[in-house]
C-alpha atoms as one frame of an Amber mdcrd trajectory, in Angstrom:
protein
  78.195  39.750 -64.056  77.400  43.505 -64.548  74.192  45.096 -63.387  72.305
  47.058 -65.408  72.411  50.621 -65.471  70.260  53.045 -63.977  66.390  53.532
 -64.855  67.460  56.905 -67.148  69.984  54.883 -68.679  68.188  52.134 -69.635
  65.544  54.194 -70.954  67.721  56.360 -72.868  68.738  52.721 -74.424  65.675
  52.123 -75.621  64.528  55.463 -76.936  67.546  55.345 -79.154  66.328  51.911
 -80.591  68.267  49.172 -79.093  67.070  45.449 -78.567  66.725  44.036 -75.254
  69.001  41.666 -76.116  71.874  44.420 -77.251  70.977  46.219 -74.532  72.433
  43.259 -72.482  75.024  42.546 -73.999  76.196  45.564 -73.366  76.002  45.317
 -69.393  76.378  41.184 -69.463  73.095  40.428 -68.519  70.360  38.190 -69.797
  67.582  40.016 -72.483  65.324  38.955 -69.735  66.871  40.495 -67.049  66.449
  43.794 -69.709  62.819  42.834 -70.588  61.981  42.271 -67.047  62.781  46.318
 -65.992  61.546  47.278 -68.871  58.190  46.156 -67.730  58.500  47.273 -64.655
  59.070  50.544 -65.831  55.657  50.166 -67.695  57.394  49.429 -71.631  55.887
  46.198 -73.197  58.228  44.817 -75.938  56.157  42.790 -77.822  52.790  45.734
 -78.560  52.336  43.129 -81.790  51.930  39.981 -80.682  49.418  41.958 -78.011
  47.640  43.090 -80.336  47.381  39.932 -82.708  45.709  38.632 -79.788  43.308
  41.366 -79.200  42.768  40.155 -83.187  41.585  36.535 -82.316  39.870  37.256
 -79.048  37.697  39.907 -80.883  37.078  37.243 -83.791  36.940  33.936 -81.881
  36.611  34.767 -78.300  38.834  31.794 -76.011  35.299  31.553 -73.865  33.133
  30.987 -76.694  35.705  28.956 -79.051  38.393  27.562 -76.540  40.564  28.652
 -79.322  44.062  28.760 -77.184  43.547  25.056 -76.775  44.333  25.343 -81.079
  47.128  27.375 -81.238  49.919  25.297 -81.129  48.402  23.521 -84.508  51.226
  25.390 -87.421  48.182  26.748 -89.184  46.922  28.660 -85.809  50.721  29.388
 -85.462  51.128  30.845 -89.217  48.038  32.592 -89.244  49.525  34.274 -86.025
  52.999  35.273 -87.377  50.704  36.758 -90.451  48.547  38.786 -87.929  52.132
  40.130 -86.536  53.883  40.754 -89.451  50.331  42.257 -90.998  50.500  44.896
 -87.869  53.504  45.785 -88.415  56.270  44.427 -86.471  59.679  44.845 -87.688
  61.847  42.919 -85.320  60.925  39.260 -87.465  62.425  36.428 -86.820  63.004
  33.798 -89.267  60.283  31.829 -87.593  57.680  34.561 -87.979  59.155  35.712
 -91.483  58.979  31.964 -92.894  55.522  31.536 -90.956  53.868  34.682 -92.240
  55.222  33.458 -95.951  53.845  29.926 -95.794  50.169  31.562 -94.538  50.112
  34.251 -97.259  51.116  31.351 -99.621  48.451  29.222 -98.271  45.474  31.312
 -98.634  46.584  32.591-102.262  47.086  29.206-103.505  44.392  27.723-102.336
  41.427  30.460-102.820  40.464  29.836 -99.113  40.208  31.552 -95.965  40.303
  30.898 -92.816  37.962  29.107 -90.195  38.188  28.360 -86.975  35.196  25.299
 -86.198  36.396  23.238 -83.647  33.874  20.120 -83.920  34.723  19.611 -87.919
  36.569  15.954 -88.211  39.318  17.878 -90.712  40.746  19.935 -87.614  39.680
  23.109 -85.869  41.664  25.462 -88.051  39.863  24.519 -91.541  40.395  26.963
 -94.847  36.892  26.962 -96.862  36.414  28.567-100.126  36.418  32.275-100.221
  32.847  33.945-101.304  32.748  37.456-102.615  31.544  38.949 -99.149  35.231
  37.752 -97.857  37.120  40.049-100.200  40.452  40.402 -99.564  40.080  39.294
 -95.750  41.744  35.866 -95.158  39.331  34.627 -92.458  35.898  34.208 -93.002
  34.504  36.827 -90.851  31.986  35.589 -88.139  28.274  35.876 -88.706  26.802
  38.335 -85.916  30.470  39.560 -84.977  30.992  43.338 -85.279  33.294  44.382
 -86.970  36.562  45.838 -86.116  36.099  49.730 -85.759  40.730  50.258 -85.616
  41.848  50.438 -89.339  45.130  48.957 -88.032  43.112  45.624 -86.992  41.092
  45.315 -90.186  44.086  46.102 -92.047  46.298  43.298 -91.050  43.499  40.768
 -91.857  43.773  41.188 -95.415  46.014  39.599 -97.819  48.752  42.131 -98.693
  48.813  43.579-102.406  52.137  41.509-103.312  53.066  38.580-101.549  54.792
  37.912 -98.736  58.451  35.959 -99.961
């Protein structure tokens, strides 16, 4: 198996755009073996998916909510891909493409948004009807939570003007 180049190398790789995973392909080594220096060398491949969750800590705080206990439930999962795709990540997979869909599908269809209220019998992740004071947000915004002050955040909360698929 080949080693990966150098530490200029490697970054020159990845300023010109290539995937860990091409990146290893090219020197026969694992994407993680790629991912794995590329942290070390303080470059954090998935900034999205950070900052989705940065998103639901700041809405439903994991102390207050125990709301990682709920996100393997597909409407935790969805709402997830949407907060990624919302943010703007363009490497999608089919999962988060198809996931991000079925959300933004979800919440036009049904006129909801989304809850998260962990004692309800009809699961933690619950969609209630939307009121005016929601507009175009797809959660229903916690009462006595600030909101967010980053555009970017607010931004990827709301429905998108066309939908997604």
């Amino acid at each position: 198996m080949t080693k990966l180049p150098d530490n200029p190398v490697l970054l020159k790789h990845y300023r010109d755009g290539m995937s860990d995973k091409e990146i290893a392909e090219v020197y026969g080594v694992s994407f993680q073996a790629v991912n794995k220096r590329l942290k070390e060398l303080g470059i954090w491949r998935a900034p999205f998916k950070v900052q989705a969750q940065e998103i639901l800590e700041h809405v439903w705080p994991a102390s207050e909510t125990n709301r990682t206990e709920y996100m393997a439930i597909n409407r935790a999962r969805d709402f997830f891909y949407f907060l990624r795709r919302g943010l703007g990540e363009k490497t999608t997979t089919r999962t988060l493409v198809r996931g991000s869909e079925r959300f933004d599908r979800l919440i036009r269809e049904s006129g909801c948004v989304l809850d998260l209220r962990p004692g309800e019998a009809e699961g933690p992740w619950v969609l209630i009807p939307r009121l005016e004071s929601d507009g175009n947000c797809v959660i229903r915004w916690p009462e006595g939570r600030a909101p967010f002050e980053d555009e970017k955040y607010r931004a990827a909360l709301e429905l998108p003007e066309t939908p997604w698929g």
